[in-house]
PDB file of N, CA, C and O in Angstrom, chain B, residues numbered from 101:
ATOM      1  N   MET B 101      52.555  -1.544  43.276  1.00  0.00           N
ATOM      2  CA  MET B 101      53.001  -2.734  42.571  1.00  0.00           C
ATOM      3  C   MET B 101      52.096  -3.930  42.825  1.00  0.00           C
ATOM      4  O   MET B 101      52.019  -4.845  42.005  1.00  0.00           O
ATOM      5  N   LYS B 102      51.419  -3.920  43.954  1.00  0.00           N
ATOM      6  CA  LYS B 102      50.549  -5.042  44.275  1.00  0.00           C
ATOM      7  C   LYS B 102      49.410  -5.149  43.271  1.00  0.00           C
ATOM      8  O   LYS B 102      49.026  -6.256  42.894  1.00  0.00           O
ATOM      9  N   ASN B 103      48.862  -4.016  42.831  1.00  0.00           N
ATOM     10  CA  ASN B 103      47.774  -4.050  41.864  1.00  0.00           C
ATOM     11  C   ASN B 103      48.222  -4.598  40.517  1.00  0.00           C
ATOM     12  O   ASN B 103      47.471  -5.309  39.850  1.00  0.00           O
ATOM     13  N   VAL B 104      49.442  -4.267  40.119  1.00  0.00           N
ATOM     14  CA  VAL B 104      49.971  -4.769  38.848  1.00  0.00           C
ATOM     15  C   VAL B 104      50.149  -6.275  38.914  1.00  0.00           C
ATOM     16  O   VAL B 104      49.819  -6.977  37.958  1.00  0.00           O
ATOM     17  N   ASN B 105      50.659  -6.778  40.013  1.00  0.00           N
ATOM     18  CA  ASN B 105      50.841  -8.221  40.168  1.00  0.00           C
ATOM     19  C   ASN B 105      49.500  -8.942  40.175  1.00  0.00           C
ATOM     20  O   ASN B 105      49.367 -10.013  39.581  1.00  0.00           O
ATOM     21  N   ASP B 106      48.506  -8.363  40.843  1.00  0.00           N
ATOM     22  CA  ASP B 106      47.176  -8.963  40.868  1.00  0.00           C
ATOM     23  C   ASP B 106      46.555  -8.974  39.475  1.00  0.00           C
ATOM     24  O   ASP B 106      45.921  -9.951  39.075  1.00  0.00           O
ATOM     25  N   LEU B 107      46.740  -7.887  38.746  1.00  0.00           N
ATOM     26  CA  LEU B 107      46.198  -7.805  37.395  1.00  0.00           C
ATOM     27  C   LEU B 107      46.851  -8.830  36.481  1.00  0.00           C
ATOM     28  O   LEU B 107      46.178  -9.456  35.662  1.00  0.00           O
ATOM     29  N   ASP B 108      48.142  -9.000  36.616  1.00  0.00           N
ATOM     30  CA  ASP B 108      48.861  -9.989  35.811  1.00  0.00           C
ATOM     31  C   ASP B 108      48.375 -11.401  36.121  1.00  0.00           C
ATOM     32  O   ASP B 108      48.227 -12.218  35.212  1.00  0.00           O
ATOM     33  N   LYS B 109      48.130 -11.692  37.383  1.00  0.00           N
ATOM     34  CA  LYS B 109      47.617 -13.009  37.776  1.00  0.00           C
ATOM     35  C   LYS B 109      46.230 -13.246  37.203  1.00  0.00           C
ATOM     36  O   LYS B 109      45.928 -14.349  36.749  1.00  0.00           O
ATOM     37  N   ILE B 110      45.384 -12.221  37.219  1.00  0.00           N
ATOM     38  CA  ILE B 110      44.030 -12.344  36.667  1.00  0.00           C
ATOM     39  C   ILE B 110      44.091 -12.623  35.170  1.00  0.00           C
ATOM     40  O   ILE B 110      43.353 -13.470  34.667  1.00  0.00           O
ATOM     41  N   ILE B 111      44.963 -11.920  34.455  1.00  0.00           N
ATOM     42  CA  ILE B 111      45.088 -12.128  33.006  1.00  0.00           C
ATOM     43  C   ILE B 111      45.601 -13.531  32.715  1.00  0.00           C
ATOM     44  O   ILE B 111      45.139 -14.171  31.769  1.00  0.00           O
ATOM     45  N   ILE B 112      46.538 -14.016  33.505  1.00  0.00           N
ATOM     46  CA  ILE B 112      47.070 -15.373  33.293  1.00  0.00           C
ATOM     47  C   ILE B 112      45.983 -16.416  33.514  1.00  0.00           C
ATOM     48  O   ILE B 112      45.856 -17.353  32.725  1.00  0.00           O
ATOM     49  N   ILE B 113      45.199 -16.267  34.577  1.00  0.00           N
ATOM     50  CA  ILE B 113      44.125 -17.224  34.853  1.00  0.00           C
ATOM     51  C   ILE B 113      43.070 -17.176  33.757  1.00  0.00           C
ATOM     52  O   ILE B 113      42.615 -18.218  33.285  1.00  0.00           O
ATOM     53  N   ALA B 114      42.678 -15.968  33.349  1.00  0.00           N
ATOM     54  CA  ALA B 114      41.665 -15.824  32.298  1.00  0.00           C
ATOM     55  C   ALA B 114      42.160 -16.400  30.976  1.00  0.00           C
ATOM     56  O   ALA B 114      41.384 -17.005  30.236  1.00  0.00           O
ATOM     57  N   SER B 115      43.440 -16.218  30.672  1.00  0.00           N
ATOM     58  CA  SER B 115      43.965 -16.756  29.415  1.00  0.00           C
ATOM     59  C   SER B 115      44.027 -18.281  29.448  1.00  0.00           C
ATOM     60  O   SER B 115      43.798 -18.929  28.427  1.00  0.00           O
ATOM     61  N   ARG B 116      44.334 -18.857  30.604  1.00  0.00           N
ATOM     62  CA  ARG B 116      44.335 -20.323  30.720  1.00  0.00           C
ATOM     63  C   ARG B 116      42.940 -20.893  30.520  1.00  0.00           C
ATOM     64  O   ARG B 116      42.763 -21.897  29.829  1.00  0.00           O
ATOM     65  N   VAL B 117      41.953 -20.249  31.128  1.00  0.00           N
ATOM     66  CA  VAL B 117      40.564 -20.713  30.988  1.00  0.00           C
ATOM     67  C   VAL B 117      40.110 -20.589  29.536  1.00  0.00           C
ATOM     68  O   VAL B 117      39.539 -21.524  28.976  1.00  0.00           O
ATOM     69  N   ALA B 118      40.369 -19.426  28.930  1.00  0.00           N
ATOM     70  CA  ALA B 118      39.958 -19.207  27.545  1.00  0.00           C
ATOM     71  C   ALA B 118      40.654 -20.183  26.603  1.00  0.00           C
ATOM     72  O   ALA B 118      40.033 -20.703  25.676  1.00  0.00           O
ATOM     73  N   ALA B 119      41.940 -20.435  26.835  1.00  0.00           N
ATOM     74  CA  ALA B 119      42.680 -21.359  25.976  1.00  0.00           C
ATOM     75  C   ALA B 119      42.127 -22.771  26.078  1.00  0.00           C
ATOM     76  O   ALA B 119      41.991 -23.461  25.068  1.00  0.00           O
ATOM     77  N   LYS B 120      41.810 -23.203  27.285  1.00  0.00           N
ATOM     78  CA  LYS B 120      41.282 -24.552  27.462  1.00  0.00           C
ATOM     79  C   LYS B 120      39.897 -24.699  26.839  1.00  0.00           C
ATOM     80  O   LYS B 120      39.608 -25.704  26.189  1.00  0.00           O
ATOM     81  N   ARG B 121      39.052 -23.710  27.034  1.00  0.00           N
ATOM     82  CA  ARG B 121      37.686 -23.787  26.502  1.00  0.00           C
ATOM     83  C   ARG B 121      37.634 -23.677  24.990  1.00  0.00           C
ATOM     84  O   ARG B 121      36.779 -24.288  24.348  1.00  0.00           O
ATOM     85  N   ARG B 122      38.538 -22.905  24.420  1.00  0.00           N
ATOM     86  CA  ARG B 122      38.456 -22.624  22.991  1.00  0.00           C
ATOM     87  C   ARG B 122      39.524 -23.319  22.163  1.00  0.00           C
ATOM     88  O   ARG B 122      39.602 -23.105  20.953  1.00  0.00           O
ATOM     89  N   GLY B 123      40.336 -24.137  22.786  1.00  0.00           N
ATOM     90  CA  GLY B 123      41.303 -24.944  22.051  1.00  0.00           C
ATOM     91  C   GLY B 123      42.414 -24.147  21.397  1.00  0.00           C
ATOM     92  O   GLY B 123      42.745 -24.389  20.236  1.00  0.00           O
ATOM     93  N   MET B 124      42.996 -23.204  22.118  1.00  0.00           N
ATOM     94  CA  MET B 124      44.101 -22.418  21.577  1.00  0.00           C
ATOM     95  C   MET B 124      45.220 -22.384  22.602  1.00  0.00           C
ATOM     96  O   MET B 124      45.050 -22.827  23.738  1.00  0.00           O
ATOM     97  N   SER B 125      46.347 -21.864  22.197  1.00  0.00           N
ATOM     98  CA  SER B 125      47.469 -21.804  23.131  1.00  0.00           C
ATOM     99  C   SER B 125      47.248 -20.691  24.155  1.00  0.00           C
ATOM    100  O   SER B 125      46.533 -19.719  23.907  1.00  0.00           O
ATOM    101  N   ILE B 126      47.875 -20.863  25.291  1.00  0.00           N
ATOM    102  CA  ILE B 126      47.723 -19.886  26.372  1.00  0.00           C
ATOM    103  C   ILE B 126      48.327 -18.548  25.959  1.00  0.00           C
ATOM    104  O   ILE B 126      47.783 -17.493  26.287  1.00  0.00           O
ATOM    105  N   SER B 127      49.439 -18.584  25.247  1.00  0.00           N
ATOM    106  CA  SER B 127      50.090 -17.332  24.858  1.00  0.00           C
ATOM    107  C   SER B 127      49.238 -16.518  23.890  1.00  0.00           C
ATOM    108  O   SER B 127      49.184 -15.293  23.990  1.00  0.00           O
ATOM    109  N   VAL B 128      48.573 -17.193  22.953  1.00  0.00           N
ATOM    110  CA  VAL B 128      47.692 -16.482  22.018  1.00  0.00           C
ATOM    111  C   VAL B 128      46.497 -15.910  22.760  1.00  0.00           C
ATOM    112  O   VAL B 128      46.107 -14.768  22.517  1.00  0.00           O
ATOM    113  N   ALA B 129      45.911 -16.687  23.661  1.00  0.00           N
ATOM    114  CA  ALA B 129      44.779 -16.192  24.441  1.00  0.00           C
ATOM    115  C   ALA B 129      45.184 -14.988  25.292  1.00  0.00           C
ATOM    116  O   ALA B 129      44.427 -14.025  25.419  1.00  0.00           O
ATOM    117  N   LYS B 130      46.369 -15.052  25.863  1.00  0.00           N
ATOM    118  CA  LYS B 130      46.857 -13.933  26.689  1.00  0.00           C
ATOM    119  C   LYS B 130      47.071 -12.694  25.831  1.00  0.00           C
ATOM    120  O   LYS B 130      46.688 -11.592  26.224  1.00  0.00           O
ATOM    121  N   ASN B 131      47.679 -12.867  24.667  1.00  0.00           N
ATOM    122  CA  ASN B 131      47.901 -11.724  23.775  1.00  0.00           C
ATOM    123  C   ASN B 131      46.589 -11.098  23.327  1.00  0.00           C
ATOM    124  O   ASN B 131      46.479  -9.874  23.256  1.00  0.00           O
ATOM    125  N   LEU B 132      45.593 -11.925  23.024  1.00  0.00           N
ATOM    126  CA  LEU B 132      44.297 -11.393  22.618  1.00  0.00           C
ATOM    127  C   LEU B 132      43.642 -10.631  23.762  1.00  0.00           C
ATOM    128  O   LEU B 132      43.041  -9.580  23.542  1.00  0.00           O
ATOM    129  N   LEU B 133      43.750 -11.146  24.969  1.00  0.00           N
ATOM    130  CA  LEU B 133      43.201 -10.432  26.120  1.00  0.00           C
ATOM    131  C   LEU B 133      43.920  -9.108  26.358  1.00  0.00           C
ATOM    132  O   LEU B 133      43.288  -8.105  26.688  1.00  0.00           O
ATOM    133  N   LEU B 134      45.227  -9.108  26.193  1.00  0.00           N
ATOM    134  CA  LEU B 134      45.989  -7.873  26.372  1.00  0.00           C
ATOM    135  C   LEU B 134      45.668  -6.839  25.300  1.00  0.00           C
ATOM    136  O   LEU B 134      45.762  -5.635  25.542  1.00  0.00           O
ATOM    137  N   LEU B 135      45.288  -7.310  24.115  1.00  0.00           N
ATOM    138  CA  LEU B 135      44.879  -6.400  23.043  1.00  0.00           C
ATOM    139  C   LEU B 135      43.466  -5.874  23.244  1.00  0.00           C
ATOM    140  O   LEU B 135      43.053  -4.917  22.589  1.00  0.00           O
ATOM    141  N   GLY B 136      42.729  -6.498  24.147  1.00  0.00           N
ATOM    142  CA  GLY B 136      41.368  -6.057  24.408  1.00  0.00           C
ATOM    143  C   GLY B 136      40.335  -6.710  23.510  1.00  0.00           C
ATOM    144  O   GLY B 136      39.210  -6.221  23.403  1.00  0.00           O
ATOM    145  N   THR B 137      40.698  -7.807  22.864  1.00  0.00           N
ATOM    146  CA  THR B 137      39.748  -8.520  22.012  1.00  0.00           C
ATOM    147  C   THR B 137      39.324  -9.817  22.687  1.00  0.00           C
ATOM    148  O   THR B 137      40.017 -10.337  23.562  1.00  0.00           O
ATOM    149  N   GLU B 138      38.191 -10.319  22.270  1.00  0.00           N
ATOM    150  CA  GLU B 138      37.689 -11.573  22.834  1.00  0.00           C
ATOM    151  C   GLU B 138      38.500 -12.737  22.276  1.00  0.00           C
ATOM    152  O   GLU B 138      38.717 -12.807  21.066  1.00  0.00           O
ATOM    153  N   PRO B 139      38.949 -13.646  23.129  1.00  0.00           N
ATOM    154  CA  PRO B 139      39.758 -14.764  22.646  1.00  0.00           C
ATOM    155  C   PRO B 139      38.914 -15.855  21.985  1.00  0.00           C
ATOM    156  O   PRO B 139      38.605 -16.874  22.603  1.00  0.00           O
ATOM    157  N   THR B 140      38.549 -15.630  20.734  1.00  0.00           N
ATOM    158  CA  THR B 140      37.798 -16.622  19.966  1.00  0.00           C
ATOM    159  C   THR B 140      38.727 -17.238  18.921  1.00  0.00           C
ATOM    160  O   THR B 140      39.834 -16.749  18.696  1.00  0.00           O
ATOM    161  N   ARG B 141      38.270 -18.306  18.293  1.00  0.00           N
ATOM    162  CA  ARG B 141      39.085 -18.946  17.250  1.00  0.00           C
ATOM    163  C   ARG B 141      39.317 -18.010  16.076  1.00  0.00           C
ATOM    164  O   ARG B 141      40.414 -17.972  15.518  1.00  0.00           O
ATOM    165  N   ALA B 142      38.287 -17.252  15.696  1.00  0.00           N
ATOM    166  CA  ALA B 142      38.425 -16.322  14.569  1.00  0.00           C
ATOM    167  C   ALA B 142      39.475 -15.260  14.870  1.00  0.00           C
ATOM    168  O   ALA B 142      40.314 -14.955  14.023  1.00  0.00           O
ATOM    169  N   ASN B 143      39.428 -14.702  16.067  1.00  0.00           N
ATOM    170  CA  ASN B 143      40.420 -13.696  16.434  1.00  0.00           C
ATOM    171  C   ASN B 143      41.811 -14.307  16.551  1.00  0.00           C
ATOM    172  O   ASN B 143      42.804 -13.655  16.227  1.00  0.00           O
ATOM    173  N   ALA B 144      41.890 -15.544  17.008  1.00  0.00           N
ATOM    174  CA  ALA B 144      43.184 -16.220  17.102  1.00  0.00           C
ATOM    175  C   ALA B 144      43.773 -16.446  15.714  1.00  0.00           C
ATOM    176  O   ALA B 144      44.979 -16.299  15.516  1.00  0.00           O
ATOM    177  N   THR B 145      42.924 -16.801  14.759  1.00  0.00           N
ATOM    178  CA  THR B 145      43.387 -16.990  13.389  1.00  0.00           C
ATOM    179  C   THR B 145      43.886 -15.684  12.795  1.00  0.00           C
ATOM    180  O   THR B 145      44.940 -15.649  12.161  1.00  0.00           O
ATOM    181  N   LEU B 146      43.130 -14.606  12.999  1.00  0.00           N
ATOM    182  CA  LEU B 146      43.568 -13.303  12.506  1.00  0.00           C
ATOM    183  C   LEU B 146      44.872 -12.869  13.161  1.00  0.00           C
ATOM    184  O   LEU B 146      45.758 -12.339  12.491  1.00  0.00           O
ATOM    185  N   PHE B 147      44.995 -13.089  14.462  1.00  0.00           N
ATOM    186  CA  PHE B 147      46.208 -12.729  15.180  1.00  0.00           C
ATOM    187  C   PHE B 147      47.396 -13.516  14.642  1.00  0.00           C
ATOM    188  O   PHE B 147      48.482 -12.964  14.464  1.00  0.00           O
ATOM    189  N   HIS B 148      47.190 -14.806  14.384  1.00  0.00           N
ATOM    190  CA  HIS B 148      48.268 -15.647  13.861  1.00  0.00           C
ATOM    191  C   HIS B 148      48.692 -15.173  12.470  1.00  0.00           C
ATOM    192  O   HIS B 148      49.884 -15.138  12.168  1.00  0.00           O
ATOM    193  N   CYS B 149      47.730 -14.810  11.625  1.00  0.00           N
ATOM    194  CA  CYS B 149      48.054 -14.332  10.276  1.00  0.00           C
ATOM    195  C   CYS B 149      48.842 -13.026  10.329  1.00  0.00           C
ATOM    196  O   CYS B 149      49.715 -12.792   9.493  1.00  0.00           O
ATOM    197  N   GLN B 150      48.542 -12.193  11.289  1.00  0.00           N
ATOM    198  CA  GLN B 150      49.268 -10.925  11.405  1.00  0.00           C
ATOM    199  C   GLN B 150      50.662 -11.127  11.965  1.00  0.00           C
ATOM    200  O   GLN B 150      51.550 -10.319  11.694  1.00  0.00           O
ATOM    201  N   GLN B 151      50.880 -12.178  12.734  1.00  0.00           N
ATOM    202  CA  GLN B 151      52.180 -12.410  13.351  1.00  0.00           C
ATOM    203  C   GLN B 151      53.162 -13.133  12.446  1.00  0.00           C
ATOM    204  O   GLN B 151      54.373 -13.007  12.626  1.00  0.00           O
ATOM    205  N   THR B 152      52.657 -13.895  11.467  1.00  0.00           N
ATOM    206  CA  THR B 152      53.553 -14.615  10.569  1.00  0.00           C
ATOM    207  C   THR B 152      53.908 -13.717   9.384  1.00  0.00           C
ATOM    208  O   THR B 152      53.024 -13.098   8.793  1.00  0.00           O
ATOM    209  N   PRO B 153      55.175 -13.643   9.039  1.00  0.00           N
ATOM    210  CA  PRO B 153      55.573 -12.792   7.906  1.00  0.00           C
ATOM    211  C   PRO B 153      55.065 -13.350   6.579  1.00  0.00           C
ATOM    212  O   PRO B 153      55.124 -14.555   6.332  1.00  0.00           O
ATOM    213  N   GLN B 154      54.579 -12.479   5.757  1.00  0.00           N
ATOM    214  CA  GLN B 154      54.061 -12.869   4.448  1.00  0.00           C
ATOM    215  C   GLN B 154      55.212 -12.956   3.457  1.00  0.00           C
ATOM    216  O   GLN B 154      56.096 -12.099   3.454  1.00  0.00           O
ATOM    217  N   LYS B 155      55.207 -13.996   2.609  1.00  0.00           N
ATOM    218  CA  LYS B 155      56.226 -14.107   1.571  1.00  0.00           C
ATOM    219  C   LYS B 155      55.871 -13.160   0.431  1.00  0.00           C
ATOM    220  O   LYS B 155      54.706 -13.006   0.065  1.00  0.00           O
ATOM    221  N   LEU B 156      56.884 -12.543  -0.107  1.00  0.00           N
ATOM    222  CA  LEU B 156      56.665 -11.651  -1.245  1.00  0.00           C
ATOM    223  C   LEU B 156      56.412 -12.495  -2.488  1.00  0.00           C
ATOM    224  O   LEU B 156      57.160 -13.429  -2.777  1.00  0.00           O
ATOM    225  N   GLU B 157      55.373 -12.168  -3.206  1.00  0.00           N
ATOM    226  CA  GLU B 157      55.058 -12.904  -4.426  1.00  0.00           C
ATOM    227  C   GLU B 157      55.888 -12.365  -5.583  1.00  0.00           C
ATOM    228  O   GLU B 157      56.068 -11.156  -5.723  1.00  0.00           O
ATOM    229  N   GLU B 158      56.386 -13.272  -6.405  1.00  0.00           N
ATOM    230  CA  GLU B 158      57.134 -12.853  -7.586  1.00  0.00           C
ATOM    231  C   GLU B 158      56.151 -12.500  -8.685  1.00  0.00           C
ATOM    232  O   GLU B 158      55.167 -13.206  -8.909  1.00  0.00           O
ATOM    233  N   VAL B 159      56.428 -11.404  -9.362  1.00  0.00           N
ATOM    234  CA  VAL B 159      55.535 -10.943 -10.438  1.00  0.00           C
ATOM    235  C   VAL B 159      56.005 -11.447 -11.758  1.00  0.00           C
ATOM    236  O   VAL B 159      55.385 -11.165 -12.783  1.00  0.00           O
TER     237      VAL B 159
END
């Protein structure tokens, strides 16, 4: 369990640093790191678009 706690602490610290440097929220940076992608603005935008439900267009 000690390794899991250490890993979680590392991810939290890395997400805080990435969020501060790249101007995004800590939660988005953490989610991107957990997905294995680089926490950039482009990836944050794509992640946000995938998380928000799309409205159905009327035909």
